CSV table of C-alpha atoms in Angstrom, one decimal:
chain,number,residue,atom,x,y,z
S,183,MET,CA,0.5,-0.1,0.4
S,184,VAL,CA,1.4,3.9,-1.0
S,185,GLU,CA,1.1,5.4,2.4
S,186,GLY,CA,0.7,9.1,2.8
S,187,ASN,CA,-0.6,11.4,3.8
S,188,THR,CA,-1.4,14.1,1.1
S,189,VAL,CA,-4.8,14.0,-1.2
S,190,LYS,CA,-4.9,15.0,-4.4
S,191,ILE,CA,-8.1,14.5,-5.0
S,192,SER,CA,-11.8,14.6,-2.8
S,193,GLY,CA,-14.7,16.3,-2.6
S,194,CYS,CA,-16.8,19.4,-2.1
S,195,ALA,CA,-17.7,19.6,1.3
S,196,THR,CA,-20.7,22.4,0.0
S,197,CYS,CA,-21.7,20.2,-3.0
S,198,GLY,CA,-19.9,16.9,-3.2
S,199,GLN,CA,-18.5,17.6,-6.5
S,200,LEU,CA,-15.2,15.9,-7.2
S,201,VAL,CA,-12.3,18.8,-6.7
S,202,PHE,CA,-8.8,18.3,-7.2
S,203,PHE,CA,-5.4,19.5,-6.4
S,204,GLU,CA,-5.4,22.5,-8.7
S,205,ASN,CA,-9.1,23.5,-8.3
S,206,SER,CA,-9.1,26.8,-6.6
S,207,ALA,CA,-13.1,27.1,-6.4
S,208,CYS,CA,-15.5,24.1,-7.3
S,209,LEU,CA,-16.8,24.0,-10.7
S,210,ARG,CA,-20.3,23.3,-10.3
S,211,CYS,CA,-21.2,25.1,-6.8
S,212,GLY,CA,-18.5,27.7,-6.9
S,213,THR,CA,-17.4,28.0,-3.2
S,214,PRO,CA,-13.9,28.5,-3.0
S,215,LEU,CA,-10.9,25.6,-2.2
S,216,GLY,CA,-7.5,25.7,-1.4
S,217,PHE,CA,-4.7,23.4,-0.7
S,218,ASP,CA,-3.2,23.2,2.5
S,219,PRO,CA,0.1,22.0,3.1
S,220,GLY,CA,-0.3,21.8,6.8
S,221,THR,CA,-2.6,19.0,6.8
S,222,GLY,CA,-2.2,18.2,2.4
S,223,HIS,CA,-5.5,17.9,1.9
S,224,VAL,CA,-7.8,20.8,-1.0
S,225,VAL,CA,-10.1,22.2,1.7
S,226,THR,CA,-13.8,23.8,1.2
S,227,LEU,CA,-13.7,27.5,2.7
S,228,VAL,CA,-16.3,30.2,4.2
S,229,ALA,CA,-15.6,33.8,3.8
S,230,GLY,CA,-14.1,35.0,7.2
S,231,THR,CA,-13.1,38.6,7.7
S,232,PRO,CA,-11.0,40.4,5.6
S,233,SER,CA,-7.9,42.4,7.1
S,234,ALA,CA,-7.2,45.6,8.4
S,235,ASP,CA,-6.6,47.1,5.2
S,236,GLY,CA,-9.5,45.5,3.7
S,237,THR,CA,-7.4,42.7,1.4
S,238,GLY,CA,-6.4,39.4,1.9
S,239,ALA,CA,-9.8,37.9,3.1
S,240,LEU,CA,-9.6,35.3,5.7
S,241,PHE,CA,-11.7,32.2,4.9
S,242,ARG,CA,-12.6,28.8,7.8
S,243,GLU,CA,-12.4,25.6,6.6
S,244,LEU,CA,-15.7,23.6,6.0
S,245,PRO,CA,-15.0,20.0,7.4
S,246,PRO,CA,-16.9,17.2,5.0
S,247,VAL,CA,-20.5,16.9,5.8
S,248,ALA,CA,-19.4,13.0,7.7
S,249,VAL,CA,-17.2,15.0,9.5
S,250,VAL,CA,-19.7,17.7,10.7
S,251,ALA,CA,-22.1,15.1,11.6
S,252,ALA,CA,-20.3,13.1,13.7
S,253,ALA,CA,-19.9,16.1,15.4
S,254,LEU,CA,-23.1,16.8,15.8
S,255,GLY,CA,-24.5,13.8,16.4
S,256,VAL,CA,-25.7,12.0,13.6
S,257,ALA,CA,-28.0,8.7,13.8
S,258,ASP,CA,-30.6,6.4,11.8
S,259,ASP,CA,-34.0,6.0,13.2
S,260,ALA,CA,-36.1,2.4,12.9
S,261,ALA,CA,-36.3,3.2,8.3
S,262,GLY,CA,-32.7,3.7,8.1
S,263,ARG,CA,-32.9,7.5,7.8
S,264,ASN,CA,-30.6,9.4,8.9
S,265,VAL,CA,-31.5,12.0,12.2
S,266,MET,CA,-30.2,14.7,14.5
S,267,THR,CA,-29.5,13.8,17.8
S,268,GLU,CA,-29.1,16.0,21.1
S,269,GLY,CA,-26.9,15.4,23.5
S,270,GLY,CA,-26.7,11.5,21.7
S,271,ARG,CA,-30.2,11.3,21.9
S,272,VAL,CA,-32.7,11.2,19.3
S,273,SER,CA,-34.7,13.9,18.8
S,274,GLU,CA,-38.9,12.8,19.4
S,275,GLY,CA,-39.9,11.8,16.0
S,276,GLY,CA,-36.5,11.8,14.4
S,277,ARG,CA,-36.7,15.7,13.6
S,278,VAL,CA,-35.1,19.0,14.9
S,279,SER,CA,-36.0,21.8,14.7
S,280,GLY,CA,-35.4,25.8,14.0
S,281,ALA,CA,-31.6,26.4,13.2
S,282,ASN,CA,-30.8,23.4,13.5
S,283,GLU,CA,-32.9,21.5,11.0
S,284,VAL,CA,-31.5,24.1,9.3
S,285,ALA,CA,-28.1,22.8,10.1
S,286,ALA,CA,-29.2,19.2,9.0
S,287,THR,CA,-29.4,19.4,6.0
S,288,ASP,CA,-26.8,23.0,5.0
S,289,PRO,CA,-23.5,22.3,5.0
S,290,ILE,CA,-22.6,25.7,5.3
S,291,ALA,CA,-25.7,26.1,8.3
S,292,ARG,CA,-24.1,23.9,9.6
S,293,ASP,CA,-21.2,25.2,10.2
S,294,LEU,CA,-22.2,28.9,10.5
S,295,ALA,CA,-24.5,26.9,13.4
S,296,ASP,CA,-21.3,26.3,15.1
S,297,ALA,CA,-20.7,22.8,14.7
S,298,VAL,CA,-17.1,22.9,14.9
S,299,PRO,CA,-15.6,24.3,18.2
S,300,PRO,CA,-13.8,27.6,18.0
S,301,GLY,CA,-10.7,25.4,19.1
S,302,ARG,CA,-10.9,23.5,16.1
S,303,ARG,CA,-11.5,25.7,13.4
S,304,ARG,CA,-8.7,26.1,10.6
S,305,TRP,CA,-8.1,30.2,9.4
S,306,TYR,CA,-6.3,30.7,6.2
S,307,ARG,CA,-5.7,33.6,3.9
S,308,ARG,CA,-4.9,32.3,0.5
S,309,CYS,CA,-1.2,33.0,-1.0
S,310,GLY,CA,0.0,36.1,-2.3
S,311,ASN,CA,0.5,34.5,-5.4
S,312,ALA,CA,-3.3,33.9,-6.2
S,313,GLU,CA,-3.7,36.1,-9.5
S,314,LEU,CA,0.4,36.2,-10.2
S,315,ALA,CA,0.8,32.2,-10.5
S,316,GLY,CA,-2.2,31.4,-10.3
S,317,CYS,CA,-1.7,29.6,-6.7
S,318,ASN,CA,-4.3,28.3,-4.8
S,319,TRP,CA,-2.5,27.0,-2.2
S,320,LEU,CA,-3.2,28.2,1.9
S,321,VAL,CA,-1.3,29.8,4.6
S,322,GLN,CA,-2.7,29.3,7.8
S,323,ALA,CA,-3.5,32.2,9.5
S,324,PRO,CA,-4.4,33.2,13.9
S,325,ALA,CA,-8.6,33.2,14.3
S,326,PRO,CA,-9.3,36.9,14.8
S,327,GLN,CA,-9.4,38.1,17.6
S,328,GLY,CA,-7.8,41.4,19.0
S,329,GLY,CA,-5.4,41.9,16.4
S,330,ASP,CA,-4.6,40.7,12.6
S,331,ASP,CA,-0.9,38.4,12.6
S,332,LEU,CA,-0.4,37.5,9.0
S,333,GLY,CA,-0.9,40.6,6.5
S,334,PRO,CA,-2.6,40.2,3.5
S,335,GLY,CA,0.2,38.7,0.6
S,336,GLU,CA,2.4,36.4,2.7
S,337,LEU,CA,3.6,33.6,0.0
S,338,CYS,CA,3.0,29.3,1.1
S,339,VAL,CA,5.8,26.8,1.8
S,340,CYS,CA,6.2,26.8,-2.3
S,341,CYS,CA,5.7,30.5,-4.0
S,342,ARG,CA,8.2,30.9,-1.2
S,343,LEU,CA,11.3,28.8,-2.8
S,344,THR,CA,11.2,30.4,-6.0
S,345,ARG,CA,14.1,33.8,-5.9
S,346,VAL,CA,13.4,34.9,-9.0
S,347,ARG,CA,10.8,35.2,-11.8
S,348,PRO,CA,10.3,36.2,-15.4
S,349,ALA,CA,9.3,41.0,-14.8
S,350,ASP,CA,6.0,41.9,-14.6
S,351,ALA,CA,6.2,43.3,-18.5
S,352,ASP,CA,7.3,40.4,-19.4
S,353,GLN,CA,4.3,39.0,-20.5
S,354,VAL,CA,5.4,35.8,-22.5
S,355,GLY,CA,7.5,35.0,-19.0
S,356,ARG,CA,4.7,35.3,-16.8
S,357,GLU,CA,2.8,33.0,-18.5
S,358,ARG,CA,5.5,30.3,-18.7
S,359,PHE,CA,6.2,31.1,-14.8
S,360,GLU,CA,2.4,30.0,-14.4
S,361,ARG,CA,2.9,27.0,-15.5
S,362,ALA,CA,6.2,26.0,-14.0
S,363,GLU,CA,4.3,27.3,-10.3
S,364,ALA,CA,1.7,24.8,-11.7
S,365,ALA,CA,4.3,21.7,-11.6
S,366,LYS,CA,6.2,23.3,-9.3
S,367,ARG,CA,3.3,22.8,-6.7
S,368,ARG,CA,3.0,19.0,-7.2
S,369,LEU,CA,6.5,18.1,-6.5
S,370,VAL,CA,6.8,20.3,-3.5
S,371,ALA,CA,3.2,19.0,-2.2
S,372,GLN,CA,4.3,15.1,-2.9
S,373,LEU,CA,8.2,15.9,-0.6
S,374,LEU,CA,5.6,16.7,2.2
S,375,ASP,CA,4.1,13.8,1.8
S,376,LEU,CA,7.8,12.3,1.9
S,377,ALA,CA,8.6,13.8,5.0
S,378,LEU,CA,12.0,15.9,3.5
S,379,PRO,CA,12.9,18.9,4.5
S,380,VAL,CA,12.1,21.4,2.6
S,381,VAL,CA,13.4,24.6,3.3
S,382,PRO,CA,13.7,28.3,1.6
S,383,LYS,CA,17.5,29.8,1.4
S,384,SER,CA,16.2,32.4,2.6
S,385,ILE,CA,15.5,31.2,5.6
S,386,ASP,CA,18.8,29.1,5.5
S,387,ALA,CA,21.0,30.1,3.3
S,388,ALA,CA,23.6,27.6,3.5
S,389,GLY,CA,21.2,24.4,3.1
S,390,GLY,CA,18.1,25.8,1.5
S,391,LEU,CA,16.2,25.4,-1.3
S,392,ALA,CA,15.4,27.8,-4.1
S,393,PHE,CA,14.1,28.0,-7.5
S,394,ASP,CA,15.4,30.2,-10.2
S,395,LEU,CA,13.1,30.0,-13.3
S,396,LEU,CA,14.1,32.6,-15.6
S,397,ASN,CA,12.5,33.3,-19.5
S,398,SER,CA,15.4,32.8,-21.7
S,399,THR,CA,13.8,34.7,-24.6
S,400,GLY,CA,16.8,37.0,-25.5
S,401,HIS,CA,19.4,35.8,-23.9
S,402,LYS,CA,20.4,32.0,-22.8
S,403,VAL,CA,19.9,30.0,-19.4
S,404,VAL,CA,20.7,26.5,-18.8
S,405,THR,CA,18.3,24.5,-16.2
S,406,GLY,CA,20.8,22.7,-13.5
S,407,HIS,CA,21.5,23.3,-9.7
S,408,SER,CA,23.7,24.8,-8.6
S,409,ASP,CA,24.3,24.2,-4.3
S,410,GLY,CA,20.8,24.1,-3.6
S,411,VAL,CA,19.4,26.9,-6.6
S,412,ILE,CA,17.4,25.1,-9.3
S,413,THR,CA,17.4,27.2,-12.1
S,414,LEU,CA,14.8,26.6,-14.7
S,415,ASP,CA,14.6,27.9,-18.6
S,416,LEU,CA,10.8,28.7,-18.9
S,417,ALA,CA,11.3,27.9,-22.2
S,418,GLU,CA,10.6,24.0,-20.9
S,419,SER,CA,6.6,25.6,-20.3
S,420,ASP,CA,6.0,26.2,-23.5
S,421,ASP,CA,4.7,22.5,-25.5
S,422,ALA,CA,5.8,23.0,-29.1
S,423,HIS,CA,9.6,23.9,-27.3
S,424,ARG,CA,9.3,21.2,-25.6
S,425,GLU,CA,8.5,18.4,-28.1
S,426,LEU,CA,10.9,19.6,-30.6
S,427,VAL,CA,13.8,19.0,-27.6
S,428,ARG,CA,12.9,15.9,-26.5
S,429,THR,CA,12.2,14.5,-30.4
S,430,GLN,CA,16.5,15.9,-30.8
S,431,LEU,CA,17.5,14.4,-27.5
S,432,GLY,CA,15.8,11.3,-28.2
S,433,GLU,CA,14.3,11.2,-25.6
S,434,PRO,CA,10.9,9.3,-24.5
S,435,TYR,CA,9.6,11.6,-21.5
S,436,ARG,CA,10.0,15.1,-20.8
S,437,THR,CA,8.0,17.9,-18.5
S,438,LEU,CA,8.2,20.6,-16.6
S,439,LEU,CA,7.4,18.3,-13.4
S,440,GLY,CA,10.3,15.7,-14.7
S,441,HIS,CA,12.7,18.4,-15.0
S,442,PHE,CA,12.1,19.3,-11.5
S,443,ARG,CA,11.7,16.2,-10.1
S,444,HIS,CA,15.6,15.8,-11.6
S,445,GLU,CA,16.6,19.3,-10.0
S,446,VAL,CA,15.4,18.2,-6.7
S,447,GLY,CA,17.2,14.9,-7.2
S,448,HIS,CA,20.3,16.3,-7.2
S,449,TYR,CA,19.2,19.2,-4.3
S,450,TYR,CA,19.0,15.7,-2.2
S,451,TRP,CA,22.0,13.9,-2.7
S,452,GLY,CA,23.7,14.8,0.1
S,453,SER,CA,21.7,14.5,3.1
S,454,LEU,CA,20.6,11.0,1.0
S,455,ALA,CA,22.9,9.1,-0.9
S,456,ASN,CA,26.1,10.5,1.0
S,457,ALA,CA,25.2,11.3,4.2
S,458,ASP,CA,27.3,9.2,6.4
S,459,PRO,CA,30.2,6.1,4.9
S,460,ALA,CA,27.9,3.2,4.6
S,461,ARG,CA,25.4,4.8,2.4
S,462,ALA,CA,28.8,6.4,0.2
S,463,ASP,CA,29.8,3.4,-0.5
S,464,ALA,CA,26.1,1.4,-0.9
S,465,PHE,CA,25.5,4.5,-3.5
S,466,ARG,CA,29.0,4.4,-5.2
S,467,ASN,CA,28.7,0.2,-5.6
S,468,LEU,CA,24.7,1.3,-7.2
S,469,PHE,CA,25.6,4.1,-9.8
S,470,GLY,CA,29.2,4.3,-9.9
S,471,ASP,CA,32.1,7.0,-8.6
S,472,PRO,CA,30.5,10.5,-8.0
S,473,ASN,CA,33.9,11.9,-8.0
S,474,ILE,CA,34.1,11.0,-11.9
S,475,ASP,CA,35.4,14.1,-13.2
S,476,TYR,CA,32.1,15.9,-14.3
S,477,SER,CA,33.0,17.8,-17.5
S,478,ALA,CA,34.8,15.3,-19.2
S,479,ALA,CA,31.5,12.7,-18.6
S,480,LEU,CA,29.5,15.6,-20.1
S,481,ASP,CA,31.8,15.7,-23.0
S,482,ARG,CA,31.9,12.9,-23.4
S,483,HIS,CA,28.3,11.0,-23.2
S,484,TYR,CA,27.2,14.1,-26.1
S,485,ALA,CA,30.0,12.9,-28.4
S,486,ASP,CA,29.8,9.3,-28.1
S,487,GLY,CA,25.8,8.6,-26.7
S,488,PRO,CA,25.1,6.2,-24.1
S,489,PRO,CA,26.4,2.7,-24.1
S,490,ALA,CA,25.0,0.4,-26.5
S,491,ASP,CA,23.6,-1.7,-23.6
S,492,TRP,CA,22.4,1.4,-21.9
S,493,ARG,CA,18.9,-0.2,-20.7
S,494,GLU,CA,20.4,-3.0,-18.9
S,495,SER,CA,21.4,-0.7,-16.0
S,496,TYR,CA,20.1,2.2,-16.6
S,497,VAL,CA,16.3,4.3,-16.1
S,498,SER,CA,17.1,6.6,-19.4
S,499,ALA,CA,19.7,7.3,-21.5
S,500,TYR,CA,21.1,10.7,-19.7
S,501,ALA,CA,21.5,8.4,-16.6
S,502,THR,CA,25.1,7.0,-18.1
S,503,MET,CA,25.9,10.4,-18.1
S,504,HIS,CA,27.8,10.4,-14.6
S,505,PRO,CA,26.6,8.9,-11.5
S,506,TRP,CA,25.3,12.7,-10.6
S,507,GLU,CA,22.7,11.8,-13.4
S,508,ASP,CA,22.1,8.2,-12.4
S,509,TRP,CA,21.0,9.3,-9.7
S,510,ALA,CA,18.7,11.6,-10.6
S,511,GLU,CA,17.2,10.3,-12.5
S,512,THR,CA,16.7,7.3,-10.2
S,513,PHE,CA,15.1,9.6,-7.6
S,514,ALA,CA,12.8,11.4,-10.3
S,515,HIS,CA,11.8,8.1,-11.4
S,516,TYR,CA,11.2,7.1,-8.2
S,517,LEU,CA,8.7,10.6,-7.7
S,518,HIS,CA,7.2,9.7,-10.4
S,519,ILE,CA,6.1,6.2,-9.1
S,520,ARG,CA,4.8,7.3,-6.2
S,521,ASP,CA,3.0,9.6,-7.4
S,522,THR,CA,1.2,7.9,-10.5
S,523,LEU,CA,0.3,4.4,-7.4
S,524,ARG,CA,-1.3,7.5,-5.6
S,525,ALA,CA,-3.8,8.8,-8.4
S,526,ALA,CA,-4.7,5.9,-9.1
S,527,ALA,CA,-5.4,4.5,-5.3
S,528,GLU,CA,-6.8,8.0,-4.9
S,529,PHE,CA,-9.8,6.2,-7.7
S,530,GLY,CA,-9.8,2.5,-6.4
S,531,LEU,CA,-8.4,1.6,-9.6
S,532,ARG,CA,-7.0,-2.2,-9.3
S,533,VAL,CA,-5.4,-4.6,-11.9
S,534,ASP,CA,-7.5,-8.3,-12.1
S,535,GLY,CA,-6.1,-9.7,-14.9
S,536,PRO,CA,-4.2,-10.7,-17.1
S,537,ASP,CA,-5.0,-14.0,-16.0
S,538,LEU,CA,-1.3,-14.8,-15.6
S,539,ASP,CA,-1.9,-18.1,-14.7
S,540,ALA,CA,-3.1,-19.1,-17.7
S,541,PHE,CA,1.3,-18.4,-19.2
S,542,GLY,CA,1.9,-20.9,-16.4
S,543,VAL,CA,2.9,-17.3,-14.3
S,544,PRO,CA,2.0,-17.2,-10.5
S,545,PRO,CA,-0.2,-14.2,-9.8
S,546,ARG,CA,1.7,-12.4,-7.4
S,547,GLU,CA,4.8,-12.6,-9.2
S,548,HIS,CA,3.3,-9.5,-11.1
S,549,ALA,CA,-0.3,-8.8,-10.8
S,550,ALA,CA,-0.8,-6.4,-7.6
S,551,GLU,CA,-3.5,-3.2,-7.0
S,552,PRO,CA,-2.4,-0.7,-6.4
S,553,GLY,CA,-2.8,0.2,-2.7
S,554,ARG,CA,-5.5,3.2,-1.1
S,555,PRO,CA,-3.8,5.9,0.3
S,556,GLY,CA,-4.0,6.6,3.9
S,557,GLY,CA,-1.8,6.7,7.1
S,558,ALA,CA,-2.4,7.8,10.3
S,559,GLY,CA,-1.3,11.2,11.2
S,560,GLY,CA,2.3,12.4,9.6
S,561,HIS,CA,3.7,13.4,6.2
S,562,ARG,CA,5.9,10.4,6.8
S,563,THR,CA,5.9,7.5,4.5
S,564,ASP,CA,5.1,4.2,6.1
S,565,SER,CA,9.0,2.2,5.9
S,566,SER,CA,7.9,-0.5,6.9
S,567,GLN,CA,6.8,-0.6,3.1
S,568,SER,CA,10.0,-2.2,0.8
S,569,ALA,CA,10.8,-1.3,-2.7
S,570,ALA,CA,10.1,-4.4,-3.9
S,571,ASP,CA,6.1,-4.1,-2.5
S,572,ILE,CA,5.7,-0.9,-4.3
S,573,ILE,CA,7.0,-2.0,-8.0
S,574,ALA,CA,4.9,-5.1,-8.0
S,575,GLN,CA,1.9,-2.5,-8.0
S,576,TRP,CA,3.5,-0.2,-10.2
S,577,LEU,CA,4.4,-3.1,-13.3
S,578,PRO,CA,0.6,-4.7,-13.5
S,579,LEU,CA,-0.6,-0.6,-13.8
S,580,THR,CA,2.1,0.4,-16.4
S,581,TYR,CA,1.0,-2.8,-18.2
S,582,ALA,CA,-2.3,-1.6,-18.5
S,583,LEU,CA,-2.1,2.3,-19.2
S,584,ASN,CA,0.4,0.8,-21.7
S,585,ALA,CA,-2.4,-1.2,-23.7
S,586,ILE,CA,-5.0,1.5,-22.7
S,587,ASN,CA,-2.7,3.3,-25.0
S,588,ARG,CA,-1.8,1.1,-27.5
S,589,SER,CA,-6.0,0.2,-28.6
S,590,MET,CA,-6.1,4.3,-28.9
S,591,GLY,CA,-3.5,4.5,-31.5
S,592,SER,CA,-1.0,6.1,-29.1
S,593,ASP,CA,2.4,5.7,-27.7
S,594,ASP,CA,2.9,3.8,-24.8
S,595,LEU,CA,2.5,5.9,-21.5
S,596,TYR,CA,5.0,4.3,-20.0
S,597,PRO,CA,8.5,3.9,-22.4
S,598,PHE,CA,10.3,2.5,-19.5
S,599,VAL,CA,11.9,-0.8,-18.2
S,600,LEU,CA,13.0,-1.5,-15.4
S,601,THR,CA,15.6,-4.3,-14.7
S,602,PRO,CA,16.8,-5.7,-11.5
S,603,ALA,CA,19.8,-3.5,-11.9
S,604,VAL,CA,17.4,-0.9,-12.2
S,605,GLN,CA,14.8,-1.5,-9.6
S,606,ALA,CA,18.1,-2.2,-7.4
S,607,LYS,CA,18.9,1.5,-7.7
S,608,LEU,CA,15.2,2.5,-7.1
S,609,ALA,CA,15.6,0.2,-3.4
S,610,PHE,CA,18.0,2.5,-2.7
S,611,VAL,CA,15.8,6.1,-3.0
S,612,HIS,CA,13.5,4.4,-1.2
S,613,ASP,CA,15.5,3.0,2.4
S,614,VAL,CA,17.3,6.4,1.8
S,615,ILE,CA,14.5,8.7,1.7
S,616,GLY,CA,13.0,6.6,4.5
S,617,GLY,CA,15.8,6.8,6.8
S,618,THR,CA,16.3,11.2,5.6
S,619,PRO,CA,16.2,13.2,8.8
S,620,VAL,CA,13.9,15.7,8.5
S,621,THR,CA,15.7,18.7,10.5
S,622,GLY,CA,19.3,20.0,9.6
S,623,THR,CA,21.6,22.1,7.3
S,624,LEU,CA,22.2,19.0,4.1
S,625,PRO,CA,25.6,18.1,3.1
S,626,ALA,CA,27.2,19.7,-0.5
S,627,ALA,CA,25.1,19.1,-3.2
S,628,PRO,CA,26.9,18.5,-6.0
S,629,ASP,CA,26.9,21.5,-9.0
S,630,THR,CA,24.9,20.1,-12.0
S,631,ARG,CA,24.4,23.4,-13.7
S,632,ALA,CA,26.3,22.4,-17.2
S,633,ALA,CA,24.2,19.8,-18.1
S,634,ALA,CA,21.0,19.7,-19.9
S,635,SER,CA,18.7,18.4,-17.4
S,636,GLY,CA,16.1,15.4,-18.4
């Protein structure tokens, strides 16, 4: 089972409409929504009070109907109908009257009728980049009593990581920036869910993380990582440009999210793969010597290409360039697998076939269903789940998805092969993520600014 706390698909607490990680309002009833990085959930919001200067409105969380019903006390009568209880007792005639009757049928009325105790209510403001970057993340705010400690314009935990962006006058750059920020939010949500440290450089100059999102119109921008700063050429936000580059480089896959996952893998290399001698030795045995000259390896890769048999040991051709790139590609791939399995689980997607017994293959070796999301509290992934368990869930799902794509006349959705050597590297990533400390300054990570990352 893929454990964790972040849920990217849920329902509007007002009308029950399906809502997604990216939504800022319900498409059916218009109720405001937002993503709370503290809980890892998209929450339904009820407008509260404006700030002192009239901007930066406060919102309250509207809990799901089932949660509010439990708080108020709801029971079934003899006919199986839901009825309100008072002090734990079913009301006479299976009905309640007055304000409580309204609260029993209207989720917003329930909230307004103080169904949620004041001490348990959550208050939020929208991220200060709600308009600029289309950000739907929330910033927790103090309850509106006797002062307003959080001013409007406060950035969410994800937007605070962006250090440089295009100027307001750069319309093309701003559009590309908004698309890049959407991909970055998905990355950061997953990092938080895995309990990896996400600390801005503005707080920790030595070990923090920052993003420079630069538009290359008129000048060259090289995507890469250096000393905790991830630089992205925002031209990658343009689908036509990205597809052209993908075709030129012969890549089976190239996305904004893939770039971010790759580069953040470089950032975490020092704290995960090189944190102590035992891990450093294990890394060297699996990925190779990280002290190999990076510039020479880069030149060799673009001059000669990958070895003919690279698929036996690497998840991508680019991974053959240097052990650092092998780590970053494998790290990104691990994040791809985890996030896709989570989405499948949230939809209850099962893979029960084909009947492998008919081919003489023991079902347990290949068939598995994606685990349901869960985990009791916290964002830490269940460390008892092995990488083999995750891969056993993953492979049957990819077989089905590829078969579906082919039925539509499209290329494989998942054009990768996970050989035993690649699975061993994925297992290393899984193990070091499960044991990484969640606080403290990170050891130095490699400078890969010279690489055109995949």
